[in-house]
Coordinates of C-alpha atoms in Angstrom, one line a residue:
M1 CA -16.8 57.3 13.3
R2 CA -19.3 54.6 12.6
K3 CA -19.9 53.7 8.9
R4 CA -23.5 54.0 7.8
C5 CA -25.0 50.8 7.0
T6 CA -26.4 51.0 3.2
P7 CA -28.8 48.1 2.2
A8 CA -25.9 46.4 0.3
T9 CA -23.6 46.5 3.3
C10 CA -26.2 45.3 5.8
L11 CA -27.0 42.4 3.4
R12 CA -23.6 41.6 3.2
T13 CA -22.9 41.4 6.8
A14 CA -26.2 39.6 7.5
G15 CA -25.2 37.2 4.7
L16 CA -21.6 36.6 6.2
S17 CA -23.1 36.0 9.6
T18 CA -25.7 33.5 8.3
L19 CA -23.0 31.7 6.3
R20 CA -20.6 31.4 9.2
A21 CA -23.3 30.2 11.3
A22 CA -24.7 27.7 9.1
L23 CA -20.8 26.4 8.2
A24 CA -20.4 25.9 11.9
L25 CA -23.9 24.4 12.5
N26 CA -23.2 22.0 9.5
L27 CA -19.7 20.8 10.6
V28 CA -20.6 20.5 14.4
W29 CA -23.8 18.4 13.6
I30 CA -22.1 16.3 11.0
G31 CA -19.1 15.6 13.1
R32 CA -21.4 14.5 15.9
L33 CA -23.1 12.0 13.5
K34 CA -19.9 10.4 13.1
F35 CA -20.3 8.9 16.7
E36 CA -23.5 7.1 15.4
D37 CA -23.1 3.6 13.7
Y38 CA -25.2 4.3 10.6
E39 CA -23.1 7.2 9.9
V40 CA -20.1 5.0 10.2
E41 CA -21.8 2.7 7.6
N42 CA -22.9 5.5 5.5
I43 CA -19.2 6.6 5.0
R44 CA -17.6 3.2 4.5
A45 CA -17.5 3.2 0.8
L46 CA -16.2 6.8 0.8
V47 CA -13.0 6.0 3.1
T48 CA -12.3 2.5 1.7
S49 CA -11.8 3.6 -1.7
H50 CA -9.8 6.7 -1.0
P51 CA -6.1 6.5 -1.2
M52 CA -5.3 8.9 1.9
F53 CA -8.3 7.4 4.0
A54 CA -7.9 3.7 3.2
P55 CA -4.8 3.0 5.0
L56 CA -6.2 4.8 8.0
F57 CA -9.3 2.8 7.7
T58 CA -6.9 -0.3 7.8
K59 CA -5.1 0.9 10.9
L60 CA -7.8 2.3 13.2
G61 CA -10.8 0.5 12.0
E62 CA -14.0 2.3 10.6
Q63 CA -15.4 3.6 14.0
R64 CA -12.2 5.0 15.4
L65 CA -11.7 6.8 11.8
A66 CA -15.2 8.1 11.7
R67 CA -15.0 9.4 15.3
L68 CA -11.6 11.0 14.3
I69 CA -13.2 12.6 11.5
G70 CA -16.2 13.7 13.6
V71 CA -13.7 15.3 16.2
A72 CA -12.2 17.1 13.3
E73 CA -15.4 18.4 12.2
I74 CA -16.5 19.4 15.6
A75 CA -13.1 21.2 16.0
L76 CA -13.3 23.0 12.7
G77 CA -17.0 24.2 13.3
T78 CA -16.3 25.5 16.7
L79 CA -13.3 27.4 15.9
I80 CA -15.2 29.1 12.6
A81 CA -18.1 30.0 15.2
A82 CA -15.3 31.8 17.4
K83 CA -14.8 34.6 14.8
P84 CA -16.3 37.1 17.4
L85 CA -13.8 36.5 20.0
A86 CA -10.9 35.0 18.1
P87 CA -10.8 36.1 14.6
R88 CA -7.4 34.1 14.0
A89 CA -8.9 31.0 15.6
S90 CA -11.7 31.4 13.1
A91 CA -9.5 31.9 10.1
L92 CA -7.7 28.6 11.1
G93 CA -11.0 26.8 11.2
S94 CA -12.0 28.1 8.0
L95 CA -9.0 27.1 6.3
G96 CA -9.1 23.7 7.8
A97 CA -12.5 23.3 6.6
A98 CA -11.4 24.3 3.1
G99 CA -8.7 21.5 3.1
M100 CA -11.3 19.1 4.3
F101 CA -14.1 20.0 1.6
A102 CA -11.4 20.0 -1.1
T103 CA -10.2 16.3 0.0
T104 CA -14.1 15.2 0.2
L105 CA -14.6 16.8 -3.4
S106 CA -11.6 14.4 -4.4
F107 CA -13.9 11.4 -3.5
L108 CA -15.9 12.4 -6.7
A109 CA -12.9 10.6 -8.2
T110 CA -12.0 7.6 -6.1
T111 CA -15.7 6.4 -5.0
P112 CA -17.2 3.8 -7.1
G113 CA -20.7 4.4 -8.0
V114 CA -20.6 8.2 -8.1
W115 CA -21.4 8.3 -11.6
Q116 CA -24.5 6.7 -13.2
E117 CA -23.7 4.2 -16.1
N118 CA -25.6 4.0 -19.3
H119 CA -26.1 7.6 -20.0
K120 CA -24.9 10.0 -22.7
A121 CA -23.8 12.9 -20.6
P122 CA -22.1 12.1 -17.1
K123 CA -24.9 12.0 -14.5
L124 CA -24.2 11.9 -10.8
S125 CA -25.5 9.0 -8.6
I126 CA -27.0 10.0 -5.1
V127 CA -23.6 9.6 -3.8
G128 CA -22.3 12.0 -6.3
Q129 CA -25.1 14.5 -5.5
F130 CA -24.2 14.1 -1.8
L131 CA -20.5 15.1 -2.3
I132 CA -21.1 17.7 -5.2
K133 CA -22.6 20.0 -2.4
D134 CA -19.1 20.3 -0.8
T135 CA -18.5 22.7 -3.5
V136 CA -20.8 25.3 -2.0
L137 CA -19.3 24.4 1.6
L138 CA -15.7 24.9 0.3
G139 CA -16.7 28.3 -1.2
A140 CA -18.3 29.1 2.3
A141 CA -15.1 28.2 4.1
L142 CA -13.1 30.4 1.6
V143 CA -15.5 33.2 2.4
T144 CA -15.3 33.0 6.2
L145 CA -11.7 32.4 5.9
A146 CA -11.4 36.0 4.1
D147 CA -13.8 37.7 6.5
A148 CA -12.0 36.4 9.5
L149 CA -8.6 37.1 8.4
E150 CA -9.6 40.8 7.6
D151 CA -11.0 41.2 11.2
A152 CA -7.8 39.4 12.6
R153 CA -5.9 42.4 10.9
C154 CA -7.7 45.0 12.7

């Protein structure tokens, strides 16, 4: 028997679908940008100052590292989008994305210039503002992870 769609459940379903599609689109699109020279330059300060990425930067070079990150983002976005066909694969993609966003949030502590100096209260710079949005993306990854796990059990 089919459950009746109340306004709240219809909104929840629409919200989850929108969130999943937006998260997947963001990851695929931003991953694709890692193959562009300007994006390689944009992430240079982030990866060279991070203890996990600096050795990779030295070993692989900036272009290969950017492309590796791009491939990972595209793969995670594709897995997240696959939920209607493969909820377990989608859960894996969401878990990976959650880990990725937690890692990028650590850049707030390792990247010079994230905080504006000479202010009484801590104020984010443009770089800090760019990074802080990953808190929302982390939340989206956790919500899509829970949703995919729920479907995988059925």
